[in-house]
Amino acid sequence: MRLAGPLRVVVIILTAGLTWILVSLLLGTQSGFSRLQQLLSSPENPPTAVSGWGSSAVPLQASAAPSGRAGARSRHNKPRPRRYKCGLPQPCPEQHLAFRLVSGAANVIGPKICLEDKMLMSSVKNNVGRGLNVALVNGVNGELIDARFFDMWAGDVNELLKFIRTLHEGTLVFVASYDDPATKMNEETRRIFSELGSSVAKELGFRDSWVFVGAKGVQDKSPFEQHTKNSKNTNKYEGWPEALEMEGCIPQRKADGQ
């Protein structure tokens, strides 16, 4: 009889607790159950998020990471370095033409020739090919005269010679190699490119990488030239050296030829 009082109290507490849980479930919330679970959880086993938030339960005390969209937005809001014509990091002085040349990568990625923010030759324009990719430009106004590619592996070198033999004084010549630029080159071809300002045309070899800007009537060697030899010891790609990229500013020629 002495236990009747305490048992009655225990029964009342359990009844009240069960009633509380049932009411919470009927109302569509789990706040009561969650609180009861927190009270019954031991410090060694911290409560986890309610199931339905994902297959992996995350401790409730852990801070949530920023969402993917928020993270992407913050990255996109970062100021990007300003780029100028043809992607140059700095603008060219007045009366200068901005350019960027990229040679082909192995026999997979075609070359690019950009002048004054205009793509003269590229794979996207579908006017590049194996061998030498050559763009002729008016040195006074920067207008494109013609752009063609010449296969130096299986093509006819005479086609290239016809293209570069009779250039007008002051014509700018942009050249970007792709795959093989030199197998069909003969002595006359190498001499003409040397007269246009090239320092390496005479030694250009099979599958070398080469980018060059010259001009008809130059007195000195061109400062705009890069060359990498095809060598199995240094090649970046299997059988080909790395692609070359060159950018700069070319002074425009005056209309009177000075």
mmCIF file of N, CA and C in Angstrom, residues 11 31 66 72 92 100 115 121 124 129 169 173 194 200 202 204 207 237-238 251:
data_model
loop_
_atom_site.group_PDB
_atom_site.id
_atom_site.type_symbol
_atom_site.label_atom_id
_atom_site.label_comp_id
_atom_site.label_asym_id
_atom_site.label_seq_id
_atom_site.Cartn_x
_atom_site.Cartn_y
_atom_site.Cartn_z
ATOM 1 N N VAL A 11 2.671 6.397 -13.192
ATOM 2 C CA VAL A 11 1.665 6.157 -14.221
ATOM 3 C C VAL A 11 1.172 7.476 -14.808
ATOM 4 N N SER A 31 8.389 18.139 -32.827
ATOM 5 C CA SER A 31 9.178 18.900 -31.875
ATOM 6 C C SER A 31 9.185 18.243 -30.506
ATOM 7 N N PRO A 66 27.921 26.342 -46.858
ATOM 8 C CA PRO A 66 27.158 27.134 -47.829
ATOM 9 C C PRO A 66 26.677 26.257 -48.971
ATOM 10 N N ALA A 72 28.948 29.119 -55.721
ATOM 11 C CA ALA A 72 29.221 29.472 -57.119
ATOM 12 C C ALA A 72 29.018 30.960 -57.332
ATOM 13 N N CYS A 92 47.551 48.082 -76.085
ATOM 14 C CA CYS A 92 48.664 48.503 -76.922
ATOM 15 C C CYS A 92 48.667 50.027 -77.046
ATOM 16 N N ARG A 100 47.696 38.071 -81.076
ATOM 17 C CA ARG A 100 48.012 36.850 -80.323
ATOM 18 C C ARG A 100 48.077 35.693 -81.307
ATOM 19 N N LEU A 115 44.001 39.279 -84.364
ATOM 20 C CA LEU A 115 44.541 40.618 -84.581
ATOM 21 C C LEU A 115 43.455 41.641 -84.289
ATOM 22 N N MET A 121 42.233 33.388 -88.068
ATOM 23 C CA MET A 121 42.277 31.957 -88.381
ATOM 24 C C MET A 121 42.070 31.162 -87.097
ATOM 25 N N VAL A 124 37.450 27.168 -85.151
ATOM 26 C CA VAL A 124 36.050 27.587 -85.162
ATOM 27 C C VAL A 124 35.687 28.204 -86.510
ATOM 28 N N GLY A 129 44.674 24.332 -90.941
ATOM 29 C CA GLY A 129 44.972 22.956 -91.336
ATOM 30 C C GLY A 129 46.423 22.606 -91.063
ATOM 31 N N GLU A 169 55.143 45.894 -100.271
ATOM 32 C CA GLU A 169 55.973 46.455 -99.199
ATOM 33 C C GLU A 169 55.108 46.806 -97.993
ATOM 34 N N VAL A 173 52.997 39.504 -92.125
ATOM 35 C CA VAL A 173 52.830 38.068 -92.361
ATOM 36 C C VAL A 173 52.782 37.360 -91.010
ATOM 37 N N SER A 194 63.090 34.127 -94.222
ATOM 38 C CA SER A 194 64.226 34.819 -93.605
ATOM 39 C C SER A 194 64.231 36.288 -93.993
ATOM 40 N N VAL A 200 64.727 31.670 -87.685
ATOM 41 C CA VAL A 200 64.800 30.212 -87.553
ATOM 42 C C VAL A 200 64.287 29.467 -88.782
ATOM 43 N N LYS A 202 65.471 28.887 -91.613
ATOM 44 C CA LYS A 202 66.453 28.042 -92.287
ATOM 45 C C LYS A 202 66.710 26.730 -91.552
ATOM 46 N N LEU A 204 64.177 25.274 -89.505
ATOM 47 C CA LEU A 204 62.892 24.698 -89.122
ATOM 48 C C LEU A 204 62.826 23.242 -89.563
ATOM 49 N N ARG A 207 57.931 18.589 -87.609
ATOM 50 C CA ARG A 207 57.076 18.684 -86.431
ATOM 51 C C ARG A 207 57.549 19.700 -85.392
ATOM 52 N N TYR A 237 54.140 16.387 -75.894
ATOM 53 C CA TYR A 237 53.226 15.368 -76.397
ATOM 54 C C TYR A 237 54.048 14.264 -77.048
ATOM 55 N N GLU A 238 53.469 13.106 -77.200
ATOM 56 C CA GLU A 238 54.192 11.994 -77.815
ATOM 57 C C GLU A 238 54.409 12.276 -79.303
ATOM 58 N N PRO A 251 53.784 48.012 -84.388
ATOM 59 C CA PRO A 251 53.562 49.392 -84.862
ATOM 60 C C PRO A 251 52.987 49.404 -86.269
#
